[in-house]
């Protein structure tokens, strides 16, 4: 029943053999791998303005210089990743590059940074996507958080089914966004040049917004740090080189250049328009929407802009739903994360990773009330830490290969590492009090967790594995001839009878015990025991505190101590199983409790206690 | 560890023998049993005004006639319960009276009504108590819901420990409340009479409050229904007659008269003052607080009033924490509710009932945002339904006893039944669209649930009990000489080895099976199987969908079918148990899954499948 519902929702199971590897054309690959990077132009400009406006609207004039600096940085980072693509044509995620070239610790730091980054990609993209919808339909404002959660749920659903139709379906929104966004910038520039749009140099400050802080260097750096979120997702192509058609590295490199160019043009264009039109960030409408309404009016083009923006942001969140489960499954395979994360579900997707990401992102959305602004200070830290480690790893990589021209290549990646490293410091320094401290604490905590998980798996393997020297011993392993058997019962019913019968097939040394929590019931039991003439001794255990487990454990311990050479007593638990699962709520579940207590209680002598479960099924 | 934390918080376990039965003087009994009833004067007047003000402030003039009608009703109900006390000196809760005299169905309806009523008593009392605090400290307004939940948590804590010091500790707040509340009314009346307080006949309507509806009969009835919440808790003494000193019924009866008199005086007094001083209900301050500030000023007397009000309301909620678990344990004992509710915890309290009540009440507080007004329409239905059934039951009771003067007694209870029945109709009719429909649907749903639980227990008893005729058969019960044994393993480690060893002590017909989800691991297993020279056949099961459970179940079914006469195969599950509970999160828990699947899957031939668990313990 539960099974068939599940199949209806996420689809029927897929065979392992059905796993397919599709190769993408450059056009499709651009759509799939660039949604994360390109979609960030929908909020990056706004985040710069949001910080600057705290120092009054005059400070907004700084937005263009900041945007130009970020674009310069983008060129450096894109060059660095172009080289990563050629150095790691098999796919060079930051974890792999840092792990292989810098060692275990930097690799784990990169992994922690990336996992956090993926969670934030989902939260930031979804909240920004919902803002795009709310800007066009302000009556939805009170449902902001609900809409975010609904969007996450839809993405989870798609991913649990295993989205197969990747290319085509995903290409449409990305190209729609590209088209309408470039049209916005072009129309805006033309209308400004022809004077059909009035430019404002310094707009008046809306009531209740900004103007409370001085224009300090810290504030400018903070605005820069917020704008750097425009660069998130640039690394995506380098992770997926193998998905390109042959020659993979060449095609991927070209696609990266196209993506970076588009990203730079769109980011500069929208920032210029925001500056020229005197747009000030407000709570209920995004900056892009404000520009859209001034340039396009409120007609179909404006609605297309908002729709395409929302769609590409949802798509960007969707990419994290591929990346997070994949990275966590790699970590699980390497023994740094719980093994369940490496399990492929029915539909050939890493269901546990998908669920974990959705829960974390949904929690962030709820905690921050669906507000993108609050999430931004957390976002950039992980991204730039992963950038820096990955580029530094590439420097080591070129040094190790010593291939032709390795010095130039190392220099380019070195420049990338230094530049992103400096930005990382700026981001941490300027945003640490705004929330970045959470990430600064979380990354080492995650790394420590990875290490202790790893240690646990190593310990376990050592404890359970069979050393070569013991190999010949199977035939000599002693087997107890006759077990001591204890059958706890609460009354003489068919369930208890079945357990007692089974106990007889196992051993001649059987004792039935009853914990005396209800004197009347115990008397009834004694009477029927005699009436039935059962030739198994019945022991009654006192229980002054009405506990069933404690007297039983004490009895078992005493039994084991009497004849230690015969090993621990075997416990046979009768269990009445109702026909329907909910009927379990109507039973005391003493058996379930005893099973748990017996399993998790290590006996003083360290010997395992074997527990036998004899079920008795009720008809419905 | 978990155990010792628990003891620190709720105290060490108590022996069953430590259960004591304390007898109360009338003074203490009044304090304990009347907090629920008396505390309702803190909100009943406000709820009348809250409904009336919707028709403008002129409608507030109707508050006194309504309060007088309710006081008349109170006299009738008190007389009825005076008789119940003498008719059922052993304690006559509505469930018992209705069940004994009217039959199973009316008894269950009364029980459902009472359980709902107890949940609402907690929610209404707590929210009203927090309003008393917020009225004196308005800066706490944003924390309204948090404060409510905190109060519930404190009460739960006290109840899980088992509040033993009942009498004395509880007497203080009740008498403090009585004293300060009567002082308020007296001072108010004197100051009005001497003219040192200015009376207002029709106050101006504050902005944004009321005036939107016409003064219809329905509105007046709705105000009356809201005011009837003043009578909640009147039945409390009749439930606890046995707690009084001898002669129990006489003492309880006298206490009831005192309580009803106090309740009537306080309710009329506070309603008159509200009317005379022209108080209009507002969101952030209670009516009692407004009166208190006018009469007492904002000095210590005012603070004492608010403090005592909050305390007695918390105490009123606390009484429900005694009543709900007791009634649900009676229902559980009679087989109408899950048995767990009849379990006495470590501290001799019905812990499960306490937890259930707290969760339900907390949910109501959160759903209604800590607003008393929203809860009131739900409140009165259960109370008056229980009143009506209980009084009707008493009429039958007198008719059955035929004792001296039974006709007069039956007439008094009949009057009570008719009066409360009419009020019940008024409450449902006038409040059904305001939320009372929830209760109208919930009561039959609960009754249906009670019945189906009962049916399940009857079915189960019939299925598991051993009929007398089979008594002689124990010695003839056939026991299989040698079981078919199946040991599912995933690899050859110490855990698997322990299970294989145990299997050998049980039978000579053992098969090990491995589900092939990882081809490399399966090959390794085959190799070490040979290297160790294990003389148990190893079967490899294919699993195209990566499921472990399904191929295993199919294999077991096929095995059983081959030799049906030997019964179902016994399954031995090796299980590696980590030293610390959280380390379980790092394991795949395949064994846990298999245990659940094997337990809840009824085999096609209906025969039980015995499952043996052989643990292997890891050192920490």
Coordinates of C-alpha atoms in Angstrom, one line a residue, chain A residues 211-426:
Chain A
X211 CA 20.9 56.5 5.4
X212 CA 21.7 55.4 8.9
X213 CA 25.4 54.6 8.4
X214 CA 28.5 56.4 7.3
X215 CA 30.1 55.6 4.0
X216 CA 33.1 53.8 5.5
X217 CA 35.6 51.5 3.7
X218 CA 34.1 48.6 5.6
X219 CA 30.7 49.4 4.0
X220 CA 32.1 49.5 0.5
X221 CA 34.0 46.2 1.1
X222 CA 30.7 44.8 2.4
X223 CA 28.9 45.9 -0.8
X224 CA 31.7 44.3 -2.9
X225 CA 31.4 41.1 -0.9
X226 CA 27.7 41.0 -1.5
X227 CA 28.2 41.6 -5.2
X228 CA 30.6 38.7 -5.4
X229 CA 27.7 36.4 -5.2
X230 CA 27.4 37.1 -8.9
X231 CA 30.3 34.7 -9.4
X232 CA 28.7 31.7 -7.7
X233 CA 28.3 28.8 -10.1
X234 CA 31.2 29.7 -12.4
X235 CA 32.9 26.4 -11.4
X236 CA 29.9 24.3 -12.5
X237 CA 31.2 23.5 -16.0
X238 CA 34.5 22.2 -14.6
X239 CA 32.6 19.6 -12.6
X240 CA 30.8 18.3 -15.6
X241 CA 33.4 18.1 -18.4
X242 CA 32.5 14.4 -19.0
X243 CA 28.9 15.4 -20.0
X244 CA 30.2 17.2 -23.1
X245 CA 30.5 15.7 -26.6
X246 CA 34.0 14.9 -27.8
X247 CA 36.5 16.6 -27.6
X248 CA 35.1 17.2 -24.1
X249 CA 37.7 19.7 -22.7
X250 CA 37.6 21.9 -25.8
X251 CA 33.9 22.1 -25.9
X252 CA 33.6 22.7 -22.1
X253 CA 36.3 25.4 -22.3
X254 CA 34.5 27.2 -25.1
X255 CA 31.2 27.0 -23.2
X256 CA 32.9 28.5 -20.1
X257 CA 34.1 31.5 -22.1
X258 CA 30.6 32.1 -23.5
X259 CA 29.1 31.8 -20.1
X260 CA 31.5 34.1 -18.4
X261 CA 31.1 36.7 -21.2
X262 CA 27.3 36.6 -20.9
X263 CA 27.5 36.8 -17.1
X264 CA 29.8 39.8 -17.2
X265 CA 27.7 41.7 -19.8
X266 CA 24.5 41.1 -18.0
X267 CA 25.8 42.0 -14.6
X268 CA 27.4 45.2 -15.8
X269 CA 24.3 46.1 -17.9
X270 CA 21.8 45.6 -15.1
X271 CA 24.0 47.5 -12.6
X272 CA 24.4 50.4 -15.1
X273 CA 20.6 50.5 -15.6
X274 CA 20.0 50.5 -11.9
X275 CA 22.4 53.3 -11.5
X276 CA 21.1 55.4 -14.4
X277 CA 17.5 54.9 -13.5
X278 CA 18.1 55.7 -9.8
X279 CA 16.7 52.5 -8.5
X280 CA 16.7 52.0 -4.7
X281 CA 16.2 48.6 -3.2
X282 CA 12.9 48.1 -1.4
X283 CA 11.4 45.2 0.5
X284 CA 8.5 44.1 -1.7
X285 CA 10.0 44.5 -5.2
X286 CA 13.3 43.4 -6.7
X287 CA 15.6 45.8 -8.3
X288 CA 15.3 43.9 -11.6
X289 CA 11.6 44.2 -11.5
X290 CA 11.8 48.0 -10.9
X291 CA 14.1 48.3 -13.9
X292 CA 11.8 46.1 -15.9
X293 CA 8.7 48.2 -15.1
X294 CA 10.5 51.4 -16.1
X295 CA 11.9 50.0 -19.3
X296 CA 9.1 47.6 -20.5
X297 CA 6.1 49.1 -18.7
X298 CA 3.8 46.5 -17.0
X299 CA 2.9 44.6 -20.2
X300 CA 3.7 41.1 -21.4
X301 CA 7.5 41.7 -21.7
X302 CA 7.7 42.7 -18.0
X303 CA 5.7 39.6 -17.1
X304 CA 8.0 37.5 -19.3
X305 CA 11.0 39.0 -17.5
X306 CA 9.7 38.1 -14.1
X307 CA 8.6 34.7 -15.1
X308 CA 11.9 33.9 -16.8
X309 CA 13.8 35.2 -13.8
X310 CA 11.8 33.0 -11.4
X311 CA 12.3 30.0 -13.6
X312 CA 16.0 30.3 -14.0
X313 CA 16.4 30.7 -10.3
X314 CA 14.4 27.6 -9.6
X315 CA 16.7 25.8 -12.2
X316 CA 19.8 27.2 -10.4
X317 CA 18.4 25.6 -7.1
X318 CA 17.9 22.4 -9.1
X319 CA 21.6 22.2 -10.0
X320 CA 22.5 22.1 -6.3
X321 CA 20.1 19.1 -6.1
X322 CA 22.4 17.3 -8.5
X323 CA 25.7 18.5 -7.0
X324 CA 25.0 18.1 -3.2
X325 CA 23.9 14.4 -3.4
X326 CA 26.8 13.6 -5.8
X327 CA 29.5 15.2 -3.5
X328 CA 28.0 13.7 -0.4
X329 CA 27.9 10.3 -2.1
X330 CA 31.6 10.7 -3.0
X331 CA 32.4 11.6 0.6
X332 CA 30.4 8.6 1.8
X333 CA 32.2 6.3 -0.6
X334 CA 35.5 7.7 0.8
X335 CA 34.2 7.0 4.3
X336 CA 33.9 10.6 5.5
X337 CA 30.1 10.8 5.5
X338 CA 27.3 8.3 6.6
X339 CA 27.1 5.4 4.2
X340 CA 23.5 5.9 3.6
X341 CA 24.4 8.9 1.4
X342 CA 26.0 6.6 -1.1
X343 CA 22.9 4.4 -1.5
X344 CA 21.2 4.8 -4.8
X345 CA 17.4 4.8 -4.4
X346 CA 14.8 3.0 -6.5
X347 CA 15.0 5.7 -9.2
X348 CA 18.8 5.6 -9.5
X349 CA 19.2 8.9 -7.5
X350 CA 20.9 9.5 -4.2
X351 CA 17.6 9.9 -2.4
X352 CA 19.1 10.5 1.1
X353 CA 21.3 13.4 -0.1
X354 CA 18.3 15.0 -1.9
X355 CA 16.3 14.8 1.3
X356 CA 19.1 16.2 3.4
X357 CA 19.6 19.1 1.1
X358 CA 15.9 19.9 1.0
X359 CA 15.5 19.9 4.8
X360 CA 18.6 22.1 5.3
X361 CA 17.5 24.6 2.6
X362 CA 13.9 24.7 3.9
X363 CA 15.2 25.3 7.4
X364 CA 17.3 28.3 6.2
X365 CA 14.3 29.7 4.3
X366 CA 12.1 29.5 7.4
X367 CA 14.8 30.9 9.7
X368 CA 15.5 33.9 7.4
X369 CA 11.8 34.4 6.7
X370 CA 12.3 34.0 2.9
X371 CA 14.6 37.1 2.8
X372 CA 17.5 36.9 0.4
X373 CA 19.4 39.7 2.1
X374 CA 19.9 37.8 5.3
X375 CA 21.3 34.8 3.4
X376 CA 23.8 36.7 1.3
X377 CA 26.5 37.2 4.0
X378 CA 26.6 33.4 4.5
X379 CA 26.7 32.7 0.8
X380 CA 30.0 34.0 -0.5
X381 CA 32.3 32.5 2.2
X382 CA 32.0 28.8 1.0
X383 CA 32.2 29.8 -2.7
X384 CA 35.4 31.7 -2.4
X385 CA 37.0 29.2 0.0
X386 CA 36.3 26.4 -2.6
X387 CA 37.6 28.7 -5.4
X388 CA 40.8 29.4 -3.5
X389 CA 41.5 25.8 -2.5
X390 CA 40.7 24.6 -6.0
X391 CA 43.0 27.1 -7.7
X392 CA 45.8 26.5 -5.2
X393 CA 45.4 22.8 -5.9
X394 CA 45.8 23.5 -9.7
X395 CA 49.1 25.3 -9.1
X396 CA 50.4 22.1 -7.4
X397 CA 48.9 20.0 -10.2
X398 CA 50.8 21.9 -12.9
X399 CA 54.0 21.8 -10.8
X400 CA 53.6 18.0 -10.5
X401 CA 52.9 17.4 -14.3
X402 CA 55.7 19.7 -15.5
X403 CA 54.1 19.5 -18.9
X404 CA 54.9 22.0 -21.7
X405 CA 54.1 25.6 -20.6
X406 CA 53.3 24.5 -17.0
X407 CA 54.8 27.7 -15.6
X408 CA 52.4 30.0 -17.4
X409 CA 49.5 27.7 -16.5
X410 CA 50.6 27.6 -12.8
X411 CA 50.9 31.4 -12.9
X412 CA 47.4 31.9 -14.2
X413 CA 45.9 29.5 -11.5
X414 CA 48.2 31.2 -8.9
X415 CA 46.7 34.6 -9.8
X416 CA 43.3 33.0 -9.5
X417 CA 44.2 31.6 -6.1
X418 CA 45.5 34.8 -4.8
X419 CA 42.7 36.9 -6.2
X420 CA 40.0 34.6 -4.8
X421 CA 41.9 34.3 -1.5
X422 CA 42.0 38.0 -1.1
X423 CA 38.3 38.2 -1.8
X424 CA 37.7 35.4 0.7
X425 CA 39.5 37.5 3.4
X426 CA 37.5 40.6 2.4

